[in-house]
Amino acid sequence: MTPSAPLALVPLLIVGVLLVGLLWPAARAMPVAWAAAAVVAFLAWDMPVEWIAAASIDGAMAAVEILWIVFGALVLLYTLMNSGAVDRINAGFASISDDRRVQVVLLGFFLATFIEGVAGFGTPAAVVAPLLLALGFPALAAVVAALIGHAVATVFGAVGTPVIVGFEQPLENVADAIAGGGFESVGAYAVAAGGWAAVFNGILGTLMPLFAVGMVVYFFGATDSDGRSLAPVAEVAPLCLFAGVAFAVPYVASAWLVGPELPSLFGAMVGGGIVVAALNAGYFLPEEEWEFPDREEWPDHWVGSIEPGSEEADADAAAGAGGAPMSIFRAWSPYLVLVVLLVGTRVIDPIATFLQEGTGMAIEWSGILGTDVGGAIAWAYVPGTWLLVSALVAIPLFGMDRGEVSDAWREAAGKIVSPAVALVFVIAMVEIMLQTADAPASVADGSMIVVLADATAATFGGAYPFFAPAVGALGAFIAGSITVSNITFTAFQFEIAVGLDLPTQLLIAAQSVGAAIGNVIAIHNVIAALATVGLVGKTGRVVRLNLIPLTYYLVAGGLLTGLFVYALAPATF
């Protein structure tokens, strides 16, 4: 069997058919796709069994590192949820204005981007949608607003995971080419690519608050004799644009000055603080409050099994653990601790060096099964450790009892079981596809990813940069995760850039553009968000509605990529 692009495409086609066509859960689909990659590698690339196993183990180790981050993020989030801190944060936002458009900006955008920055992996919509429901939003509107609002923050996801792991892991296989481009390490290259990703998404994301408000107003507002109207959006357009800029500036700045761990956090905290201060000072507040139509006018498909604003949907947002009053500063404080810890472990060189290179700071396995493949789990440096430290700090801060703490840890552990299976097998699959040409007996000049990239480059030629974001969106739609999309397609984008002699960092940044917006239509993200508001079975409606911001992001993102690649031609490798 001769290696070819159609054969290299088989594992990805299987993922698409099983996940999208047959609606299999990722935990079932990914093991099948891994097995397909292993069979193709063995038969077409002559990859020895021990190399297939070694590549799979390397992928599993990378998955453990991701899961450590996810577990820490979820422990911290559930600790704050069980303590009442999340409800207090929500109440603080909601008390600023009763105008539904303003609430979309504050909760649907800023709170959603903040939660994405600390937890990621579908958590923002699952947390923010029920909070909006509690305020009286129709369930369908709450889900749409939360999904659109968090998209730009997914670029850096849970404290940088889509870059720290999503970029670095697949690019380890082209480390020599990266070193030839003047970078001291793959990590340094990934940080630089993350900086460009922040620029692209910062520009595009400036309009996302406006899109979120526009979708809610147009599709869930009152209709008159002329039908639906976007007129109520005009009054809050200055607020939406101000919010977008207030988020984008610290977002881009922190990506370049600090690294990929904090852009979404800084963008949400700094931008949100600026917007809240402006609203409290009387700026940007609309003269007339906008409200949804009367409840009896709502179509049945707007609402599920939980009534908006009902006791079941609402929460006691004024108290913490044990019913004690909680200040807004106290509610936010564990996240402030996290920011200090992350900045300190990244910016202070002796600490950063020790955590990365010190004895026992990583679990390493070189020469796996006698091959040249090696892997490592940098448990001390990755954000998961510092997320857990922040969660431990929160326990005495909120006066939580043992039951509340154990519930938080138990809920977090339960949430990662299904993603664990999917992540292990999808990263193992990608590692096989990346390393098919590295085995001594390989019959091909390039890996499965390289063969696919060459075929794509030959098909699109110099026009490819305009379509690069669509590849990332496809990956996120199929896998439901920007991290998995990046792991799957970052090396693909790199190889295409090399083949077409284009800036590799810019095409990888374009990958993140598509992967970010792909989250708004990712099937399991949508299903999870709908479940939290008691609206099961409306996945198709949400996906169809969210095709509108998806189209904007992909078209504008493709044009922006082409502009940067050809017109501005920055000095990037």
Coordinates of C-alpha atoms in Angstrom, one line a residue:
M1 CA 0.0 0.0 0.0
T2 CA 1.5 3.3 -1.1
P3 CA 1.2 6.4 1.2
S4 CA -1.2 9.0 -0.2
A5 CA -3.2 12.0 0.9
P6 CA -6.6 10.0 0.8
L7 CA -5.1 7.4 3.1
A8 CA -3.7 10.1 5.5
L9 CA -7.2 11.6 5.6
V10 CA -8.9 8.4 6.7
P11 CA -8.5 9.0 10.5
L12 CA -9.9 12.6 10.2
L13 CA -12.8 11.4 8.0
I14 CA -13.7 8.8 10.6
V15 CA -13.7 11.4 13.3
G16 CA -16.1 13.6 11.2
V17 CA -18.4 10.7 10.3
L18 CA -18.7 9.3 13.8
L19 CA -18.9 12.6 15.7
V20 CA -20.9 14.7 13.3
G21 CA -22.7 12.2 11.1
L22 CA -23.6 9.6 13.7
L23 CA -23.4 11.9 16.7
W24 CA -21.2 9.5 18.6
P25 CA -19.7 10.9 21.8
A26 CA -16.0 11.8 21.6
A27 CA -15.1 9.1 24.1
R28 CA -16.4 6.4 21.7
A29 CA -15.3 8.0 18.4
M30 CA -11.7 8.9 19.2
P31 CA -10.5 5.3 20.1
V32 CA -11.8 4.2 16.7
A33 CA -10.0 7.1 14.9
W34 CA -6.8 6.2 16.8
A35 CA -7.1 2.6 15.7
A36 CA -7.6 3.7 12.1
A37 CA -4.5 5.9 12.3
A38 CA -2.5 3.0 13.7
V39 CA -3.7 0.7 10.9
V40 CA -2.9 3.2 8.1
A41 CA 0.5 4.0 9.7
F42 CA 1.3 0.3 9.9
L43 CA 0.1 -0.7 6.4
A44 CA 0.9 2.4 4.3
W45 CA 3.9 3.9 6.1
D46 CA 5.4 0.7 7.4
M47 CA 5.5 2.2 10.9
P48 CA 6.6 -0.6 13.3
V49 CA 4.3 -1.6 16.1
E50 CA 6.6 -0.4 18.8
W51 CA 6.8 3.0 17.2
I52 CA 3.0 3.2 17.0
A53 CA 2.8 2.2 20.7
A54 CA 5.6 4.7 21.6
A55 CA 3.8 7.6 19.8
S56 CA 0.6 6.7 21.5
I57 CA 2.3 6.7 24.9
D58 CA 3.8 10.1 24.1
G59 CA 0.3 11.3 23.2
A60 CA -1.1 9.9 26.5
M61 CA 1.5 11.7 28.5
A62 CA 0.6 15.0 26.8
A63 CA -3.1 14.2 27.6
V64 CA -2.3 13.8 31.2
E65 CA -0.6 17.2 31.3
I66 CA -3.8 18.8 29.8
L67 CA -6.0 16.9 32.2
W68 CA -3.9 18.2 35.1
I69 CA -4.7 21.7 34.0
V70 CA -8.4 20.9 33.4
F71 CA -8.7 19.2 36.8
G72 CA -7.2 22.2 38.6
A73 CA -9.4 24.6 36.7
L74 CA -12.5 22.7 37.5
V75 CA -11.6 22.3 41.2
L76 CA -11.1 26.0 41.5
L77 CA -14.4 26.7 39.7
Y78 CA -16.4 24.3 41.7
T79 CA -14.8 25.5 44.9
L80 CA -16.1 29.0 44.1
M81 CA -19.5 27.7 43.0
N82 CA -20.0 25.7 46.2
S83 CA -18.9 28.6 48.3
G84 CA -21.3 31.0 46.7
A85 CA -18.6 33.2 45.2
V86 CA -19.7 32.6 41.6
D87 CA -23.2 33.6 42.4
R88 CA -21.9 36.8 44.2
I89 CA -19.8 37.7 41.1
N90 CA -22.9 37.2 38.9
A91 CA -25.0 39.3 41.2
G92 CA -22.4 42.1 41.2
F93 CA -22.6 42.2 37.4
A94 CA -26.4 41.9 37.3
S95 CA -27.0 44.7 39.8
I96 CA -25.4 47.3 37.5
S97 CA -28.3 47.5 35.1
D98 CA -31.6 45.8 34.5
D99 CA -31.3 46.4 30.7
R100 CA -31.0 43.0 29.0
R101 CA -28.5 44.4 26.5
V102 CA -26.1 45.6 29.2
Q103 CA -26.5 42.2 31.0
V104 CA -25.4 40.4 27.8
V105 CA -22.2 42.5 27.7
L106 CA -21.4 42.1 31.4
L107 CA -22.3 38.4 31.8
G108 CA -22.6 36.9 28.3
F109 CA -19.2 38.5 27.3
F110 CA -17.1 39.5 30.3
L111 CA -18.1 36.8 32.8
A112 CA -18.0 34.1 30.0
T113 CA -14.6 35.2 28.8
F114 CA -13.3 35.2 32.4
I115 CA -14.6 31.7 33.1
E116 CA -13.1 30.6 29.8
G117 CA -9.7 32.0 31.0
V118 CA -9.8 30.0 34.2
A119 CA -11.6 26.8 33.2
G120 CA -12.2 26.4 29.5
F121 CA -13.4 23.1 28.0
G122 CA -17.0 24.2 27.5
T123 CA -17.4 25.5 31.1
P124 CA -18.3 29.2 30.3
A125 CA -21.6 28.5 28.5
A126 CA -22.5 25.8 31.0
V127 CA -22.0 28.3 33.9
V128 CA -23.2 31.6 32.3
A129 CA -26.3 30.3 30.5
P130 CA -28.1 29.3 33.7
L131 CA -27.1 32.5 35.4
L132 CA -28.7 34.5 32.5
L133 CA -31.7 32.1 32.8
A134 CA -32.0 33.0 36.5
L135 CA -32.1 36.7 35.5
G136 CA -35.1 36.0 33.3
F137 CA -33.6 35.4 29.9
P138 CA -35.3 32.9 27.6
A139 CA -33.3 29.6 27.8
L140 CA -32.4 29.7 24.1
A141 CA -31.3 33.3 24.3
A142 CA -29.1 32.5 27.3
V143 CA -27.3 29.7 25.5
V144 CA -26.8 31.7 22.3
A145 CA -25.4 34.7 24.2
A146 CA -23.0 32.7 26.4
L147 CA -21.7 30.7 23.4
I148 CA -21.0 33.7 21.3
G149 CA -19.7 35.8 24.2
H150 CA -16.9 33.4 25.2
A151 CA -15.5 32.6 21.8
V152 CA -12.6 35.1 21.6
A153 CA -11.3 33.9 25.0
T154 CA -11.0 30.3 23.9
V155 CA -7.9 31.2 22.0
F156 CA -6.0 30.9 25.3
G157 CA -8.6 28.7 27.0
A158 CA -7.9 27.4 30.4
V159 CA -4.8 29.5 31.4
G160 CA -3.1 29.1 28.0
T161 CA -3.8 25.4 27.3
P162 CA -4.6 25.7 23.6
V163 CA -1.2 27.4 23.1
I164 CA 0.9 25.7 25.8
V165 CA -0.2 22.3 24.7
G166 CA -2.2 22.8 21.5
F167 CA 0.7 24.5 19.7
E168 CA 3.7 23.0 21.4
Q169 CA 2.8 19.3 21.4
P170 CA 2.5 18.9 17.6
L171 CA 5.3 21.3 16.8
E172 CA 7.9 19.2 18.8
N173 CA 8.1 17.1 15.7
V174 CA 9.4 20.1 13.7
A175 CA 11.7 21.4 16.4
D176 CA 14.8 21.4 14.1
A177 CA 13.0 23.6 11.5
I178 CA 11.9 26.0 14.3
A179 CA 15.4 26.2 15.7
G180 CA 16.5 27.0 12.2
G181 CA 14.1 29.9 12.2
G182 CA 16.0 31.5 15.1
F183 CA 13.9 30.3 18.1
E184 CA 15.6 28.9 21.2
S185 CA 12.8 26.4 21.7
V186 CA 9.5 25.2 20.5
G187 CA 7.9 26.8 23.6
A188 CA 9.3 30.2 22.6
Y189 CA 8.0 29.8 19.1
A190 CA 4.6 28.8 20.4
V191 CA 4.5 31.9 22.6
A192 CA 5.3 34.1 19.6
A193 CA 2.6 32.4 17.5
G194 CA 0.2 32.9 20.4
G195 CA 1.0 36.6 20.3
W196 CA -0.1 36.8 16.7
A197 CA -3.2 34.8 17.6
A198 CA -4.0 37.4 20.1
V199 CA -3.6 40.2 17.5
F200 CA -5.9 38.4 15.0
N201 CA -8.5 37.5 17.6
G202 CA -8.3 40.8 19.4
I203 CA -9.2 42.6 16.2
L204 CA -12.0 40.3 15.3
G205 CA -13.2 39.9 18.9
T206 CA -13.8 43.6 19.3
L207 CA -17.1 43.1 17.6
M208 CA -18.2 40.0 19.5
P209 CA -20.1 41.9 22.3
L210 CA -22.0 43.7 19.5
F211 CA -22.8 40.3 17.8
A212 CA -24.0 38.8 21.1
V213 CA -26.3 41.7 21.8
G214 CA -27.5 41.9 18.2
M215 CA -28.4 38.2 18.1
V216 CA -30.4 38.5 21.4
V217 CA -32.2 41.6 20.3
Y218 CA -33.0 40.5 16.8
F219 CA -34.1 36.9 17.5
F220 CA -35.6 37.3 20.9
G221 CA -37.0 40.9 20.9
A222 CA -40.5 42.0 20.3
T223 CA -41.7 42.1 16.7
D224 CA -43.9 44.8 15.2
S225 CA -45.7 45.2 11.9
D226 CA -42.4 45.3 10.1
G227 CA -41.1 42.1 11.8
R228 CA -37.8 41.8 13.6
S229 CA -35.6 44.8 14.2
L230 CA -32.0 45.6 15.0
A231 CA -32.9 49.2 16.0
P232 CA -32.5 48.6 19.8
V233 CA -28.9 47.6 19.2
A234 CA -27.9 51.1 18.0
E235 CA -28.4 52.6 21.5
V236 CA -25.9 50.2 23.1
A237 CA -23.5 50.0 20.1
P238 CA -21.0 52.4 21.8
L239 CA -21.1 50.3 24.9
C240 CA -20.5 47.1 22.9
L241 CA -17.6 48.6 21.0
F242 CA -16.1 50.1 24.1
A243 CA -16.3 46.7 25.8
G244 CA -14.7 45.0 22.8
V245 CA -11.7 47.4 22.9
A246 CA -11.5 47.3 26.7
F247 CA -11.1 43.5 26.5
A248 CA -8.8 43.4 23.4
V249 CA -6.1 45.8 24.6
P250 CA -5.1 44.0 27.8
Y251 CA -5.7 40.7 26.0
V252 CA -3.2 41.4 23.2
A253 CA -0.7 43.2 25.6
S254 CA -0.6 40.3 28.0
A255 CA -0.1 37.8 25.3
W256 CA 3.1 39.6 24.1
L257 CA 4.4 40.8 27.5
V258 CA 3.6 37.9 29.8
G259 CA 2.6 34.8 27.8
P260 CA -0.3 32.6 26.8
E261 CA -1.6 31.9 30.4
L262 CA -3.2 35.2 31.1
P263 CA -4.6 37.0 28.0
S264 CA -8.2 35.8 28.6
L265 CA -8.0 36.5 32.3
F266 CA -6.5 39.9 31.9
G267 CA -8.8 40.9 29.1
A268 CA -11.9 39.9 31.1
M269 CA -10.7 41.3 34.5
V270 CA -9.2 44.6 33.3
G271 CA -11.7 45.2 30.5
G272 CA -14.6 44.2 32.7
G273 CA -13.4 46.5 35.5
I274 CA -13.1 49.4 33.1
V275 CA -16.6 48.9 31.6
V276 CA -18.2 48.4 35.0
A277 CA -16.5 51.6 36.3
A278 CA -17.7 53.5 33.2
L279 CA -21.3 52.2 33.7
N280 CA -21.2 53.1 37.4
A281 CA -20.1 56.6 36.4
G282 CA -23.1 56.9 34.2
Y283 CA -21.4 56.4 30.9
F284 CA -22.9 54.2 28.1
L285 CA -26.0 53.4 30.0
P286 CA -29.1 53.4 27.7
E287 CA -31.8 55.9 28.4
E288 CA -34.5 53.3 28.2
E289 CA -34.2 49.8 29.4
W290 CA -34.8 47.1 26.8
E291 CA -36.7 44.0 27.9
F292 CA -37.9 40.8 26.3
P293 CA -41.5 40.5 25.2
D294 CA -44.1 39.5 27.8
R295 CA -43.6 35.9 28.9
E296 CA -46.9 34.7 27.4
E297 CA -45.7 35.8 24.0
W298 CA -42.6 33.6 24.0
P299 CA -42.6 30.6 21.5
D300 CA -42.4 27.2 23.1
H301 CA -38.9 26.5 21.8
W302 CA -37.5 29.5 23.7
V303 CA -38.0 27.7 27.1
G304 CA -37.3 24.3 28.4
S305 CA -38.0 22.5 31.6
I306 CA -36.7 25.3 33.9
E307 CA -38.7 28.5 34.0
P308 CA -36.6 31.7 33.5
G309 CA -36.3 33.7 36.7
S310 CA -37.9 30.9 38.7
E311 CA -36.8 29.8 42.2
E312 CA -35.2 26.7 40.5
A313 CA -33.2 28.9 38.1
D314 CA -32.3 31.5 40.7
A315 CA -29.6 31.3 43.4
D316 CA -28.8 33.0 46.7
A317 CA -26.2 35.3 45.3
A318 CA -25.7 37.4 48.4
A319 CA -24.2 34.8 50.7
G320 CA -21.2 32.6 50.8
A321 CA -20.6 29.2 52.5
G322 CA -22.7 28.9 55.7
G323 CA -24.8 31.9 54.7
A324 CA -22.2 34.5 55.6
P325 CA -22.3 37.7 53.6
M326 CA -19.6 37.9 51.0
S327 CA -18.0 41.0 49.5
I328 CA -17.4 41.3 45.8
F329 CA -13.6 41.5 46.4
R330 CA -13.7 38.4 48.6
A331 CA -15.6 36.5 45.8
W332 CA -12.9 37.5 43.3
S333 CA -9.9 37.0 45.5
P334 CA -8.9 33.4 44.6
Y335 CA -8.6 34.4 41.0
L336 CA -6.5 37.4 42.0
V337 CA -4.2 34.9 43.9
L338 CA -4.1 32.8 40.7
V339 CA -3.0 35.7 38.6
V340 CA -0.2 36.6 41.1
L341 CA 1.0 32.9 41.1
L342 CA 0.9 32.6 37.3
V343 CA 2.7 35.9 36.7
G344 CA 5.3 35.1 39.4
T345 CA 6.0 31.6 38.0
R346 CA 6.3 32.9 34.4
V347 CA 8.0 36.3 34.8
I348 CA 10.5 35.7 37.7
D349 CA 13.3 33.9 35.8
P350 CA 14.8 31.9 38.7
I351 CA 11.4 30.5 39.7
A352 CA 10.4 29.7 36.1
T353 CA 13.7 28.0 35.4
F354 CA 13.5 25.9 38.6
L355 CA 10.0 24.8 37.9
Q356 CA 10.9 23.8 34.3
E357 CA 14.4 22.3 34.8
G358 CA 14.7 21.5 38.5
T359 CA 15.1 17.9 39.7
G360 CA 11.7 16.2 40.0
M361 CA 9.8 19.1 38.4
A362 CA 8.8 16.9 35.5
I363 CA 8.0 13.3 34.8
E364 CA 10.1 12.2 31.8
W365 CA 10.4 9.1 29.7
S366 CA 13.0 9.2 26.9
G367 CA 13.5 6.4 24.4
I368 CA 10.0 5.0 24.9
L369 CA 9.9 1.2 24.1
G370 CA 13.4 1.5 22.7
T371 CA 12.5 4.1 20.1
D372 CA 13.6 7.7 19.6
V373 CA 10.3 8.9 20.9
G374 CA 10.2 10.7 24.3
G375 CA 7.7 12.5 26.4
A376 CA 7.4 14.5 29.6
I377 CA 4.8 15.8 32.0
A378 CA 5.8 19.2 33.4
W379 CA 3.6 18.9 36.5
A380 CA 5.2 21.7 38.5
Y381 CA 5.2 24.4 35.8
V382 CA 1.9 23.9 34.0
P383 CA -1.0 26.0 35.4
G384 CA -2.8 23.0 36.9
T385 CA -0.6 23.1 40.0
W386 CA -1.3 26.7 40.6
L387 CA -5.0 26.4 40.0
L388 CA -5.1 23.8 42.8
V389 CA -3.0 26.0 45.1
S390 CA -5.5 28.8 44.5
A391 CA -8.4 26.4 45.2
L392 CA -6.7 25.4 48.5
V393 CA -6.3 29.1 49.5
A394 CA -10.0 29.6 48.8
I395 CA -11.1 27.0 51.4
P396 CA -10.2 29.1 54.6
L397 CA -11.0 32.3 52.8
F398 CA -14.6 31.3 52.3
G399 CA -14.8 29.2 55.6
M400 CA -15.8 26.1 53.6
D401 CA -16.5 22.9 55.5
R402 CA -15.2 19.4 54.5
G403 CA -18.4 18.4 52.7
E404 CA -18.4 21.5 50.5
V405 CA -14.7 21.0 49.6
S406 CA -15.1 17.2 48.9
D407 CA -18.1 17.9 46.7
A408 CA -16.1 20.4 44.7
W409 CA -13.2 17.9 44.1
R410 CA -15.6 15.1 43.4
E411 CA -17.5 17.1 40.8
A412 CA -14.3 18.2 39.2
A413 CA -13.0 14.6 39.0
G414 CA -16.3 13.4 37.6
K415 CA -16.3 16.0 34.8
I416 CA -12.9 14.9 33.4
V417 CA -13.6 11.2 33.0
S418 CA -15.2 11.4 29.5
P419 CA -12.8 14.2 28.2
A420 CA -9.9 12.0 29.5
V421 CA -10.7 9.1 27.2
A422 CA -11.3 11.4 24.3
L423 CA -8.1 13.4 24.8
V424 CA -5.8 10.4 25.3
F425 CA -6.9 8.8 22.1
V426 CA -7.1 12.0 19.9
I427 CA -3.6 13.1 20.9
A428 CA -2.3 9.6 20.5
M429 CA -3.9 9.6 17.0
V430 CA -2.2 12.9 16.1
E431 CA 1.1 11.7 17.4
I432 CA 1.0 8.7 15.2
M433 CA 0.1 10.9 12.2
L434 CA 3.0 13.2 13.0
Q435 CA 5.6 10.6 13.6
T436 CA 4.8 8.2 10.7
A437 CA 7.9 9.4 8.8
D438 CA 10.3 9.2 11.8
A439 CA 10.4 5.4 12.2
P440 CA 13.5 3.8 10.7
A441 CA 11.6 1.7 8.2
S442 CA 9.2 4.4 7.0
V443 CA 8.6 4.3 3.2
A444 CA 7.5 7.9 2.9
D445 CA 9.4 11.2 2.7
G446 CA 6.8 12.8 4.9
S447 CA 4.4 12.0 7.8
M448 CA 0.7 11.7 7.3
I449 CA 0.3 15.3 8.3
V450 CA 3.0 16.5 5.8
V451 CA 1.4 14.5 3.0
L452 CA -2.0 16.1 3.8
A453 CA -0.4 19.5 4.0
D454 CA 1.4 19.1 0.6
A455 CA -1.9 18.0 -1.1
T456 CA -3.8 21.0 0.4
A457 CA -1.1 23.5 -0.6
A458 CA -1.1 22.1 -4.1
T459 CA -4.9 22.5 -4.3
F460 CA -5.2 26.1 -2.9
G461 CA -1.7 27.5 -3.7
G462 CA -1.2 31.1 -2.7
A463 CA -4.9 31.6 -1.8
Y464 CA -4.6 29.2 1.1
P465 CA -4.2 31.9 3.9
F466 CA -7.8 33.1 3.2
F467 CA -9.0 29.6 4.0
A468 CA -6.7 28.7 6.9
P469 CA -9.2 29.7 9.6
A470 CA -11.8 27.3 8.2
V471 CA -9.5 24.4 9.0
G472 CA -9.4 25.4 12.6
A473 CA -13.2 25.8 12.7
L474 CA -13.6 22.4 11.2
G475 CA -11.4 20.9 13.9
A476 CA -13.3 22.7 16.8
F477 CA -16.7 21.7 15.3
I478 CA -15.7 18.1 15.0
A479 CA -13.8 17.7 18.4
G480 CA -15.6 20.4 20.4
S481 CA -12.3 21.8 21.7
I482 CA -9.9 24.5 20.4
T483 CA -7.1 22.6 22.2
V484 CA -7.9 19.4 20.3
S485 CA -8.3 21.3 17.0
N486 CA -4.9 22.9 17.5
I487 CA -3.3 19.6 18.4
T488 CA -4.8 18.1 15.2
F489 CA -4.0 20.9 12.8
T490 CA -1.2 23.1 14.0
A491 CA 1.5 20.9 12.4
F492 CA -0.7 20.8 9.3
Q493 CA -0.8 24.6 9.1
F494 CA 3.0 24.8 9.8
E495 CA 3.8 22.4 6.9
I496 CA 1.5 24.2 4.5
A497 CA 3.2 27.5 5.4
V498 CA 6.7 25.9 4.8
G499 CA 5.5 24.4 1.5
L500 CA 4.2 27.7 0.3
D501 CA 7.0 29.8 1.8
L502 CA 4.6 31.8 4.0
P503 CA 5.1 33.0 7.6
T504 CA 4.4 29.9 9.7
Q505 CA 3.4 31.9 12.8
L506 CA 0.7 33.7 10.9
L507 CA -0.9 30.6 9.6
I508 CA -0.8 29.0 13.0
A509 CA -2.5 32.2 14.4
A510 CA -5.1 31.8 11.6
Q511 CA -5.7 28.2 12.9
S512 CA -6.7 29.7 16.3
V513 CA -9.1 32.1 14.6
G514 CA -11.2 29.3 13.2
A515 CA -10.8 27.0 16.2
A516 CA -12.0 29.8 18.5
I517 CA -15.2 30.5 16.6
G518 CA -15.8 26.8 15.9
N519 CA -16.6 26.5 19.6
V520 CA -19.9 28.3 19.1
I521 CA -21.3 25.4 16.9
A522 CA -19.3 22.5 18.5
I523 CA -22.0 19.9 19.1
H524 CA -21.1 18.8 22.6
N525 CA -20.6 22.4 23.8
V526 CA -24.0 23.2 22.6
I527 CA -25.6 20.1 24.1
A528 CA -23.9 20.8 27.5
A529 CA -25.1 24.4 27.6
L530 CA -28.6 23.4 26.6
A531 CA -28.7 20.8 29.3
T532 CA -27.9 23.4 32.0
V533 CA -31.0 25.4 31.2
G534 CA -33.4 22.5 30.8
L535 CA -33.6 22.9 27.0
V536 CA -32.7 19.5 25.5
G537 CA -33.1 18.7 21.8
K538 CA -32.6 22.2 20.4
T539 CA -29.1 21.7 19.2
G540 CA -29.9 22.4 15.6
R541 CA -31.6 25.7 16.4
V542 CA -28.5 26.9 18.3
V543 CA -26.1 25.8 15.6
R544 CA -28.2 27.5 12.8
L545 CA -28.3 30.8 14.8
N546 CA -24.6 30.8 15.5
L547 CA -23.7 30.3 11.9
I548 CA -24.1 34.1 11.7
P549 CA -21.2 35.1 14.0
L550 CA -19.3 32.1 12.6
T551 CA -19.6 33.5 9.0
Y552 CA -18.4 36.9 10.2
Y553 CA -15.4 35.5 12.0
L554 CA -14.3 33.2 9.2
V555 CA -14.7 35.7 6.4
A556 CA -13.1 38.6 8.3
G557 CA -10.4 36.2 9.7
G558 CA -9.5 34.9 6.3
L559 CA -9.2 38.5 4.9
L560 CA -7.2 39.5 7.9
T561 CA -4.8 36.5 7.5
G562 CA -4.3 37.4 3.8
L563 CA -3.7 41.0 4.7
F564 CA -1.0 40.2 7.2
V565 CA 0.6 37.5 5.1
Y566 CA 0.8 39.5 1.8
A567 CA 0.3 43.2 2.4
L568 CA 2.0 43.8 5.7
A569 CA 4.5 41.0 5.4
P570 CA 5.8 41.1 9.0
A571 CA 9.2 39.7 9.8
T572 CA 8.0 36.4 11.1
F573 CA 9.2 32.8 10.6

